[in-house]
Amino acid sequence: MPRIVYVNGEYLPYAQASVHVEDRGFQFADGVYEVIGCIHGHLADETGHLDRLERSLAELKMPMPVSRETLRFLMRECLRRNHLKNAGIYIQITRGAARRDFKFPDPNTTGQSLVIIASSFNFDGNAAVLHGVKVKTLEDIRWKRRDIKTVALLAQALAKQEAVEEGLGDAWMVDPQGFITEGSASNAWIITKDQTLLTRPVSHDILRGVTRTAIEKICAEKKIKIIERAFTVHEAYEAVEAFTSSATALITSVIEIDGHKIGEGKPGPITKEIYNEYRAYVDGLRGEQVHWEAGL
Ligand code: PLP
């Protein structure tokens, strides 16, 4: 059975799914994306991801190409046509295909591109979640609007590649002052000796994770203390637990940073508790999903 992809109004077999050579996403990274996990048939934090998608588009002065309701339908249709219950759903929206020119094309003559790809993902047997990952720190070389989820991901790809070439799971990026910004595709968290969670406050320096927002809700309910402040690489080495959060990695333990073992070098109890609570929340056992606000 061929994989089916949604591209600009059509459901196409994967091998035939493509966008134009002059698509502005290809030429200028002039586009945004979202990733939503479908876990056992539940779209995790769908509302929050669509909130953030609208905001990313607005920051780049682009409208939603279709209504929210239509997007919700298209995602489900991609899942249905691919017989998927566990998947990462990627929505990519660009300013469309136009003759190469830095200035924006006329929106009356150039339609946006909308692509939706659902890829199978095994959330239950994810080795990284079960055993944790080792990370390295490296310089954050990205642009200054990391709060927008654009398709310009080269700096993150380079960071991830460097980590993987060293046999590690991921990279944590560091600002010029020596504070961790975030993971290559995730938010970064540490837990201090006094059992407090630290994560970087929302600003243009990081992408405000939808999973991060859900974790805040869970921790408020479970009376787990969170302080939003930037933490240094050295503080991360001293942490008793550390983890990353994202739509597909969910809550993944970080067990080693630059060769420094974190805690006992395996997923710790607070990280596991937050992971289990998040899974219960996605299954609808913790009431309403949270909305996402830019908070900037
Ligand atoms: N930060 C970056 C740079 C990311 O790419 C991602 C997700 O892809 C996140 C944070 C986490 O965001 P979310 O929890 O909404 O997936």
Coordinates of C-alpha atoms and ligand atoms in Angstrom, one line a residue:
M1 CA 0.0 0.0 0.0
P2 CA 1.6 3.3 -1.0
R3 CA 2.0 6.1 1.5
I4 CA -0.4 9.0 0.8
V5 CA 0.6 12.6 1.2
Y6 CA -1.6 15.7 1.0
V7 CA -0.2 18.4 -1.4
N8 CA -2.1 21.5 -2.4
G9 CA -5.6 20.0 -2.6
E10 CA -4.7 16.5 -3.6
Y11 CA -4.0 13.2 -1.9
L12 CA -1.0 11.8 -3.8
P13 CA 1.1 8.6 -3.6
Y14 CA 4.3 9.5 -1.8
A15 CA 6.5 9.0 -4.9
Q16 CA 4.5 11.6 -6.9
A17 CA 4.0 14.1 -4.1
S18 CA 6.1 17.3 -4.8
V19 CA 6.0 21.1 -4.8
H20 CA 7.2 23.4 -7.5
V21 CA 11.0 24.1 -8.1
E22 CA 10.4 27.8 -7.4
D23 CA 8.5 27.2 -4.2
R24 CA 9.6 29.9 -1.7
G25 CA 10.0 27.3 1.0
F26 CA 12.7 25.7 -1.2
Q27 CA 14.3 29.0 -2.3
F28 CA 14.1 31.2 0.8
A29 CA 12.9 28.9 3.7
D30 CA 9.8 31.2 3.5
G31 CA 7.5 28.9 5.3
V32 CA 6.4 27.5 8.6
Y33 CA 5.6 24.0 9.9
E34 CA 4.0 22.1 12.8
V35 CA 4.5 18.6 14.1
I36 CA 1.6 16.9 15.9
G37 CA 1.9 13.5 17.5
C38 CA -0.9 11.1 17.0
I39 CA -0.7 8.6 19.9
H40 CA -3.0 5.6 19.9
G41 CA -5.3 7.6 17.7
H42 CA -5.3 10.8 19.9
L43 CA -3.9 14.0 18.3
A44 CA -1.7 15.2 21.2
D45 CA -2.1 18.9 21.9
E46 CA -3.7 19.5 18.5
T47 CA -5.3 22.8 19.7
G48 CA -2.0 24.2 21.0
H49 CA -0.1 23.3 17.8
L50 CA -2.8 24.9 15.6
D51 CA -2.6 28.0 17.9
R52 CA 1.1 28.2 17.4
L53 CA 0.8 27.5 13.6
E54 CA -1.5 30.5 13.3
R55 CA 0.9 32.7 15.2
S56 CA 4.0 31.6 13.2
L57 CA 2.1 32.4 10.0
A58 CA 1.0 35.8 11.3
E59 CA 4.6 36.6 12.3
L60 CA 5.7 36.0 8.7
K61 CA 2.6 37.9 7.4
M62 CA 0.9 34.9 5.9
P63 CA -2.7 33.8 6.3
M64 CA -3.9 30.3 7.1
P65 CA -4.2 28.7 3.6
V66 CA -7.3 26.8 4.8
S67 CA -9.5 27.1 7.9
R68 CA -8.6 25.4 11.2
E69 CA -11.5 23.0 10.8
T70 CA -10.3 22.0 7.3
L71 CA -6.8 21.4 8.6
R72 CA -8.2 19.2 11.4
F73 CA -10.1 17.2 8.8
L74 CA -7.1 16.9 6.4
M75 CA -4.8 15.6 9.2
R76 CA -7.3 13.0 10.1
E77 CA -7.8 12.1 6.5
C78 CA -4.0 11.6 6.1
L79 CA -4.0 9.3 9.1
R80 CA -7.0 7.4 7.8
R81 CA -5.7 7.0 4.2
N82 CA -2.4 5.7 5.6
H83 CA -4.1 3.5 8.3
L84 CA -2.1 5.1 11.0
K85 CA -2.9 5.4 14.7
N86 CA 0.7 6.3 15.9
A87 CA 2.3 8.9 13.8
G88 CA 4.0 12.3 13.5
I89 CA 1.9 14.6 11.4
Y90 CA 3.9 17.3 9.6
I91 CA 2.1 20.3 8.3
Q92 CA 4.2 22.6 6.1
I93 CA 2.9 25.9 4.7
T94 CA 5.0 28.2 2.5
R95 CA 4.3 31.4 0.6
G96 CA 3.9 29.3 -2.5
A97 CA 5.7 29.1 -5.9
A98 CA 6.7 32.4 -7.6
R99 CA 9.4 33.6 -9.9
R100 CA 12.5 34.1 -7.7
D101 CA 12.5 37.5 -6.0
F102 CA 13.2 38.4 -2.4
K103 CA 10.1 40.5 -2.0
F104 CA 6.8 38.7 -1.4
P105 CA 4.8 37.7 -4.5
D106 CA 1.3 39.1 -5.0
P107 CA -1.0 36.9 -2.8
N108 CA -3.8 37.4 -5.4
T109 CA -1.9 35.5 -8.0
T110 CA 0.3 33.2 -5.9
G111 CA -1.3 30.5 -3.8
Q112 CA 0.4 29.2 -0.7
S113 CA 1.7 25.6 -0.6
L114 CA 0.2 23.3 2.0
V115 CA 1.7 19.9 2.5
I116 CA 0.6 17.3 5.2
I117 CA 2.7 14.2 5.7
A118 CA 1.8 11.5 8.3
S119 CA 4.8 9.3 9.2
S120 CA 4.4 6.2 11.4
F121 CA 6.0 6.6 14.8
N122 CA 6.3 4.1 17.6
F123 CA 5.7 6.1 20.8
D124 CA 5.5 3.1 23.1
G125 CA 8.8 1.4 22.2
N126 CA 10.9 4.5 21.7
A127 CA 14.4 3.5 22.9
A128 CA 15.3 7.1 23.6
V129 CA 12.3 7.6 25.9
L130 CA 13.0 4.2 27.6
H131 CA 16.7 4.6 28.2
G132 CA 17.4 8.3 27.8
V133 CA 19.8 10.0 25.5
K134 CA 23.3 11.5 25.8
V135 CA 23.8 15.0 24.5
K136 CA 26.6 17.5 23.8
T137 CA 26.5 21.2 24.0
L138 CA 27.4 23.5 21.2
E139 CA 27.1 27.1 20.1
D140 CA 23.6 28.2 19.1
I141 CA 24.1 29.7 15.6
R142 CA 20.5 30.3 14.7
W143 CA 18.8 33.6 13.7
K144 CA 17.2 35.8 16.3
R145 CA 13.5 34.8 15.8
R146 CA 13.6 31.2 17.1
D147 CA 10.1 31.7 18.5
I148 CA 8.7 31.3 15.0
K149 CA 8.6 27.7 13.8
T150 CA 10.0 28.2 10.4
V151 CA 11.3 25.6 8.0
A152 CA 14.7 27.2 8.2
L153 CA 16.2 24.3 10.1
L154 CA 19.8 24.1 8.8
A155 CA 21.5 25.2 12.1
Q156 CA 19.5 22.5 13.9
A157 CA 20.3 19.9 11.3
L158 CA 24.1 20.7 11.6
A159 CA 23.8 20.5 15.4
K160 CA 22.0 17.2 15.4
Q161 CA 24.5 15.8 12.8
E162 CA 27.5 16.8 14.9
A163 CA 26.0 15.0 17.9
V164 CA 25.1 11.9 15.9
E165 CA 28.6 11.7 14.4
E166 CA 29.9 11.5 18.0
G167 CA 27.6 8.7 18.8
L168 CA 25.2 10.9 20.8
G169 CA 21.4 11.3 20.7
D170 CA 21.1 15.1 20.4
A171 CA 22.7 18.5 20.9
W172 CA 21.8 21.3 23.4
M173 CA 22.5 24.7 22.0
V174 CA 24.2 27.4 24.1
D175 CA 23.9 31.2 23.8
P176 CA 26.9 33.6 23.9
Q177 CA 26.6 34.0 27.7
G178 CA 26.9 30.3 28.3
F179 CA 23.2 29.6 29.0
I180 CA 21.4 26.6 27.3
T181 CA 18.8 27.8 24.8
E182 CA 17.2 24.5 23.8
G183 CA 17.7 21.1 22.1
S184 CA 18.0 20.8 18.3
A185 CA 14.3 20.1 18.1
S186 CA 13.1 20.2 21.7
N187 CA 12.9 22.3 24.8
A188 CA 15.6 21.7 27.5
W189 CA 14.9 21.1 31.2
I190 CA 16.9 20.3 34.2
I191 CA 16.0 19.3 37.7
T192 CA 18.1 20.7 40.5
K193 CA 19.2 19.1 43.8
D194 CA 16.2 20.7 45.5
Q195 CA 13.8 19.0 43.1
T196 CA 13.0 22.2 41.1
L197 CA 12.5 22.1 37.4
L198 CA 14.3 24.8 35.4
T199 CA 13.6 25.7 31.9
R200 CA 14.4 28.8 29.9
P201 CA 11.7 31.6 29.9
V202 CA 9.8 32.3 26.8
S203 CA 11.5 34.9 24.5
H204 CA 12.6 35.2 20.9
D205 CA 15.6 32.9 21.9
I206 CA 13.6 29.7 21.9
L207 CA 10.6 28.0 20.4
R208 CA 7.9 27.9 23.0
G209 CA 7.0 24.2 23.0
V210 CA 3.4 23.1 23.0
T211 CA 4.6 20.0 25.0
R212 CA 6.4 22.5 27.4
T213 CA 3.0 24.2 27.9
A214 CA 1.3 20.9 28.7
I215 CA 4.2 20.0 31.1
E216 CA 3.6 23.3 33.0
K217 CA 0.0 22.4 33.4
I218 CA 0.8 18.9 34.6
C219 CA 3.4 20.2 37.1
A220 CA 1.0 22.8 38.5
E221 CA -1.5 19.9 39.1
K222 CA 1.2 17.6 40.6
K223 CA 2.7 20.5 42.7
I224 CA 6.1 20.0 41.0
K225 CA 7.9 23.3 41.2
I226 CA 9.0 25.0 37.9
I227 CA 11.2 28.1 37.7
E228 CA 11.5 29.7 34.3
R229 CA 15.0 30.9 34.1
A230 CA 18.0 30.3 31.9
F231 CA 20.5 27.8 33.2
T232 CA 24.2 27.5 32.4
V233 CA 26.0 24.5 30.9
H234 CA 27.7 24.0 34.3
E235 CA 24.3 24.0 36.1
A236 CA 23.2 21.3 33.6
Y237 CA 26.2 19.1 34.5
E238 CA 25.2 19.4 38.2
A239 CA 21.5 18.5 37.6
V240 CA 20.0 15.4 39.3
E241 CA 17.8 14.8 36.2
A242 CA 17.5 16.4 32.8
F243 CA 15.1 16.0 29.9
T244 CA 13.9 17.3 26.6
S245 CA 10.3 17.9 25.5
S246 CA 8.8 17.9 22.0
A247 CA 5.8 16.6 20.1
T248 CA 7.5 13.4 19.0
A249 CA 10.2 12.9 21.7
L250 CA 7.5 13.7 24.3
I251 CA 9.5 13.7 27.5
T252 CA 12.9 12.1 26.9
S253 CA 15.5 11.8 29.7
V254 CA 19.0 13.2 29.1
I255 CA 21.4 11.0 31.0
E256 CA 24.7 12.5 30.0
I257 CA 25.8 16.0 29.0
D258 CA 29.3 16.5 27.5
G259 CA 30.4 13.2 29.1
H260 CA 29.0 14.3 32.6
K261 CA 26.7 11.7 33.9
I262 CA 23.3 13.2 35.0
G263 CA 22.0 11.7 38.3
E264 CA 22.4 7.9 38.1
G265 CA 22.8 7.9 34.3
K266 CA 19.3 6.6 33.7
P267 CA 15.8 8.2 33.5
G268 CA 15.0 9.6 36.9
P269 CA 11.8 9.5 38.9
I270 CA 10.5 13.0 38.3
T271 CA 11.1 12.7 34.6
K272 CA 9.3 9.4 34.5
E273 CA 6.4 10.8 36.5
I274 CA 6.0 13.8 34.1
Y275 CA 6.2 11.4 31.2
N276 CA 3.5 9.1 32.6
E277 CA 1.3 12.1 33.4
Y278 CA 1.8 13.5 29.9
R279 CA 0.8 10.1 28.3
A280 CA -2.3 10.0 30.5
Y281 CA -3.1 13.6 29.5
V282 CA -2.8 12.8 25.8
D283 CA -5.2 9.9 26.3
G284 CA -7.7 12.4 27.5
L285 CA -7.5 11.4 31.2
R286 CA -6.6 14.8 32.5
G287 CA -9.3 17.0 31.1
E288 CA -9.0 19.5 28.4
Q289 CA -5.9 20.0 26.3
V290 CA -4.1 23.3 26.9
H291 CA -4.1 26.2 24.6
W292 CA -0.9 27.7 23.5
E293 CA -0.2 31.4 23.8
A294 CA 2.9 33.1 22.4
G295 CA 3.4 34.8 25.7
L296 CA 5.9 37.3 24.2
Ligands
PLP1 N1 12.3 23.8 20.3 C1 12.6 23.5 19.0 C2 13.8 24.2 18.3 C3 11.8 22.6 18.3 O1 12.1 22.3 17.0 C4 10.8 22.0 18.9 C5 9.9 21.0 18.3 O2 10.1 20.7 17.1 C6 10.5 22.3 20.3 C7 11.3 23.3 20.9 C8 9.4 21.6 21.1 O3 8.2 22.1 20.6 P1 6.9 21.2 20.8 O4 6.8 20.7 22.2 O5 5.8 22.1 20.4 O6 7.1 20.0 19.8

